Amino acid sequence: MTETLLSTSTGRAHPLGCKPDSNGVNFSVYSEHATEMELLIFDSHLDTEPIFTAKFDPVKNRTFNMWHIYVNNLKPGTHYAYRVGGNPNVQLGHRFNPKKVLVDVYSKGNNTHLWDRVAATSEEDNLATSMRSVVVDTTGYDWEGDEPLNIDLKDSIIYEMHVGGFTKSPSSHAQHPGTFQEVIAKIPYLKSLGITAVELLPVFQFDDKELLRVLPDGTQLKNYWGYSTVGFFSPHPAYCVTPEEGKHITEFRDMVKALHKEGIEVILDVVFNHSNEGNHQGPVISFKGFDNKVYYYLVPNSPEFYFDFSGCGNTMSCNHPAVALFILDCLRFWVKEMHVDGFRFDEGSVLSRGEDGTPLKHPPVLWALELDVSFADTKLIAEAWDAAGLYQIGNFTGYRWSEWNGKFRDAIRKFTKGDAGVIGEVANRIAGSADIYKQHRHKPINGINFIA
């Protein structure tokens, strides 16, 4: 690709993200408060300088709060990123800094070869050490007639799995340990357990280079569990044998298709309550730079700081209309394009909070999931609490949502270690926890009985 082949036109506001076609690629992002924007195009993921920069005209390339541009002759596999400018005053809740290079909120893949997390936390230019988003064409995959399995919840036996750790031990005899491909190899073992579904701990792309702490012996502890997401539309590349552009999508799909063929559903543990950008001292990766005031709960009288209902430094403002759309678009992608059967929402109670953080009776994003035909055959499971003390077991929003029944777990734990006086409660839990669910017109299937 050479710069001389590239040119731009106005583009379209929808869909958000990047959308390739036979003539080029349409780019669209949401920002209410930005005043300037640039799209950077890179010839290679190792290039420290873009070969092409497209400046958005705030009149021609903006429709309401959608910033959009079309790049002619651009192909899938191309790397891109953004610079966004606006009011930089953090005392007003803004964190615009055109020196920071941002990945697309809707990106279906981000390359981290040059990534330096520390550089992303400074005020200096981080072009040479930034992540790069990738243009991915998701069309053309042969699903071989794959359809949702639609196993009744009353018949579901769910096996929680960490893809990276499942085949990590040498005892697994895995050729490529910790990958989607090795999950396929272990399907006979999974079937022998009698399960009907695997629930995968977070497989959305996360920063596995993130250093969490250093032990006294010098051992570095990095992000292993994946509960701080970077790319919400992208399978984690480290779980792939060949993580190059687009092939990570294929490897995830291959796993889903293989599991479905053997009667096993795929449920994803998803984290929309916070992002990997942390608090006011954390890096600028995407949301902060595109529109901090839109995406996060900020302290009203000190908006340079974040409400931390998640316990992870920041909290997504899930019921802001733009953020709700982002969540719904993301989940539709995983259902429609990746054939996922269900979702378990980490700290799901955060999604019930309004734009001021107060719990809502009818939170828009949760009711949209409850009623949207896109999710009619999708299992919706909430961890019905958050780190700020909101506990909604038995009265989580809606009627079809299932909840992790923590009271079942606690009762069974007490019973198995021999605590006295728990027989009655254990019987109640095994019988469906009517004391929790019946008063809210719920059924036993609204409770997910889990042990560990």
PDB file of N, CA and C in Angstrom, residues 26 39 41 52 64 70 111 121 135 149 172 185 189 191 202 205 296 298-299 306 324 338 359 369 371 420 423 432 436:
ATOM      1  N   ASN A  26     -14.919   2.380   5.523  1.00  0.00           N
ATOM      2  CA  ASN A  26     -15.609   3.471   6.201  1.00  0.00           C
ATOM      3  C   ASN A  26     -15.252   3.439   7.684  1.00  0.00           C
ATOM      4  N   LEU A  39      -7.391  10.535  11.603  1.00  0.00           N
ATOM      5  CA  LEU A  39      -7.249   9.101  11.404  1.00  0.00           C
ATOM      6  C   LEU A  39      -5.845   8.836  10.871  1.00  0.00           C
ATOM      7  N   ILE A  41      -3.119   6.094   9.326  1.00  0.00           N
ATOM      8  CA  ILE A  41      -3.022   4.825   8.616  1.00  0.00           C
ATOM      9  C   ILE A  41      -1.561   4.391   8.584  1.00  0.00           C
ATOM     10  N   PHE A  52      -0.254   7.758   6.069  1.00  0.00           N
ATOM     11  CA  PHE A  52      -1.359   8.604   5.610  1.00  0.00           C
ATOM     12  C   PHE A  52      -2.109   9.113   6.829  1.00  0.00           C
ATOM     13  N   PHE A  64     -24.157  14.922  13.677  1.00  0.00           N
ATOM     14  CA  PHE A  64     -24.456  15.004  15.113  1.00  0.00           C
ATOM     15  C   PHE A  64     -23.159  14.691  15.880  1.00  0.00           C
ATOM     16  N   TYR A  70     -14.396   8.130   4.861  1.00  0.00           N
ATOM     17  CA  TYR A  70     -14.185   6.945   4.024  1.00  0.00           C
ATOM     18  C   TYR A  70     -12.823   7.069   3.360  1.00  0.00           C
ATOM     19  N   ASN A 111      -3.242  -4.398  17.592  1.00  0.00           N
ATOM     20  CA  ASN A 111      -1.880  -4.925  17.615  1.00  0.00           C
ATOM     21  C   ASN A 111      -1.088  -4.257  18.733  1.00  0.00           C
ATOM     22  N   THR A 121       0.426   6.617  29.938  1.00  0.00           N
ATOM     23  CA  THR A 121      -0.034   7.328  31.133  1.00  0.00           C
ATOM     24  C   THR A 121       0.529   8.737  31.228  1.00  0.00           C
ATOM     25  N   VAL A 135      -7.967  -3.201  10.542  1.00  0.00           N
ATOM     26  CA  VAL A 135      -9.158  -3.365   9.706  1.00  0.00           C
ATOM     27  C   VAL A 135      -9.364  -4.862   9.479  1.00  0.00           C
ATOM     28  N   LEU A 149     -27.814 -23.756  19.888  1.00  0.00           N
ATOM     29  CA  LEU A 149     -28.303 -25.042  20.378  1.00  0.00           C
ATOM     30  C   LEU A 149     -29.591 -24.902  21.187  1.00  0.00           C
ATOM     31  N   SER A 172      -1.594 -31.769  29.979  1.00  0.00           N
ATOM     32  CA  SER A 172      -2.624 -31.705  28.934  1.00  0.00           C
ATOM     33  C   SER A 172      -2.099 -32.182  27.585  1.00  0.00           C
ATOM     34  N   ALA A 185      -9.435 -29.620  20.984  1.00  0.00           N
ATOM     35  CA  ALA A 185      -8.794 -30.921  21.199  1.00  0.00           C
ATOM     36  C   ALA A 185      -9.319 -31.618  22.450  1.00  0.00           C
ATOM     37  N   TYR A 189     -12.957 -34.805  26.404  1.00  0.00           N
ATOM     38  CA  TYR A 189     -12.894 -34.713  27.859  1.00  0.00           C
ATOM     39  C   TYR A 189     -14.088 -33.929  28.397  1.00  0.00           C
ATOM     40  N   LYS A 191     -17.014 -33.562  27.059  1.00  0.00           N
ATOM     41  CA  LYS A 191     -18.233 -34.366  26.930  1.00  0.00           C
ATOM     42  C   LYS A 191     -18.313 -35.428  28.028  1.00  0.00           C
ATOM     43  N   PRO A 202     -13.065 -14.139  30.779  1.00  0.00           N
ATOM     44  CA  PRO A 202     -12.938 -13.148  29.700  1.00  0.00           C
ATOM     45  C   PRO A 202     -11.998 -13.527  28.560  1.00  0.00           C
ATOM     46  N   GLN A 205     -10.120  -9.079  24.140  1.00  0.00           N
ATOM     47  CA  GLN A 205      -8.712  -8.706  24.232  1.00  0.00           C
ATOM     48  C   GLN A 205      -8.429  -7.851  25.464  1.00  0.00           C
ATOM     49  N   TYR A 296     -17.613   7.386  31.226  1.00  0.00           N
ATOM     50  CA  TYR A 296     -17.359   7.023  32.616  1.00  0.00           C
ATOM     51  C   TYR A 296     -18.216   7.820  33.599  1.00  0.00           C
ATOM     52  N   LEU A 298     -18.135  10.104  36.552  1.00  0.00           N
ATOM     53  CA  LEU A 298     -17.179  11.024  37.154  1.00  0.00           C
ATOM     54  C   LEU A 298     -17.765  11.611  38.435  1.00  0.00           C
ATOM     55  N   VAL A 299     -16.904  11.920  39.382  1.00  0.00           N
ATOM     56  CA  VAL A 299     -17.354  12.512  40.638  1.00  0.00           C
ATOM     57  C   VAL A 299     -17.923  13.900  40.340  1.00  0.00           C
ATOM     58  N   TYR A 306     -12.837   9.504  39.272  1.00  0.00           N
ATOM     59  CA  TYR A 306     -13.822   8.525  38.807  1.00  0.00           C
ATOM     60  C   TYR A 306     -14.544   7.870  39.985  1.00  0.00           C
ATOM     61  N   ALA A 324     -24.691   2.636  26.033  1.00  0.00           N
ATOM     62  CA  ALA A 324     -25.657   1.544  25.897  1.00  0.00           C
ATOM     63  C   ALA A 324     -25.641   0.987  24.482  1.00  0.00           C
ATOM     64  N   MET A 338     -20.313 -14.317  15.767  1.00  0.00           N
ATOM     65  CA  MET A 338     -19.460 -15.312  16.421  1.00  0.00           C
ATOM     66  C   MET A 338     -20.250 -16.486  16.999  1.00  0.00           C
ATOM     67  N   PRO A 359     -29.100   3.469  41.188  1.00  0.00           N
ATOM     68  CA  PRO A 359     -29.793   2.327  40.573  1.00  0.00           C
ATOM     69  C   PRO A 359     -31.152   2.738  40.003  1.00  0.00           C
ATOM     70  N   LEU A 369     -31.634  -5.539  26.416  1.00  0.00           N
ATOM     71  CA  LEU A 369     -31.173  -6.918  26.304  1.00  0.00           C
ATOM     72  C   LEU A 369     -32.312  -7.900  26.575  1.00  0.00           C
ATOM     73  N   LEU A 371     -35.493  -7.491  25.981  1.00  0.00           N
ATOM     74  CA  LEU A 371     -36.587  -7.461  25.012  1.00  0.00           C
ATOM     75  C   LEU A 371     -36.149  -7.518  23.556  1.00  0.00           C
ATOM     76  N   ALA A 420     -23.141 -26.636  61.499  1.00  0.00           N
ATOM     77  CA  ALA A 420     -24.425 -27.083  62.064  1.00  0.00           C
ATOM     78  C   ALA A 420     -25.563 -26.149  61.647  1.00  0.00           C
ATOM     79  N   ILE A 423     -29.165 -27.571  57.317  1.00  0.00           N
ATOM     80  CA  ILE A 423     -29.893 -28.536  56.491  1.00  0.00           C
ATOM     81  C   ILE A 423     -31.103 -27.902  55.822  1.00  0.00           C
ATOM     82  N   GLY A 432     -34.689 -24.778  44.644  1.00  0.00           N
ATOM     83  CA  GLY A 432     -34.904 -23.656  43.728  1.00  0.00           C
ATOM     84  C   GLY A 432     -34.930 -22.284  44.351  1.00  0.00           C
ATOM     85  N   ILE A 436     -36.084 -16.566  47.591  1.00  0.00           N
ATOM     86  CA  ILE A 436     -35.405 -15.466  46.890  1.00  0.00           C
ATOM     87  C   ILE A 436     -36.184 -15.020  45.656  1.00  0.00           C
TER      88      ILE A 436
END
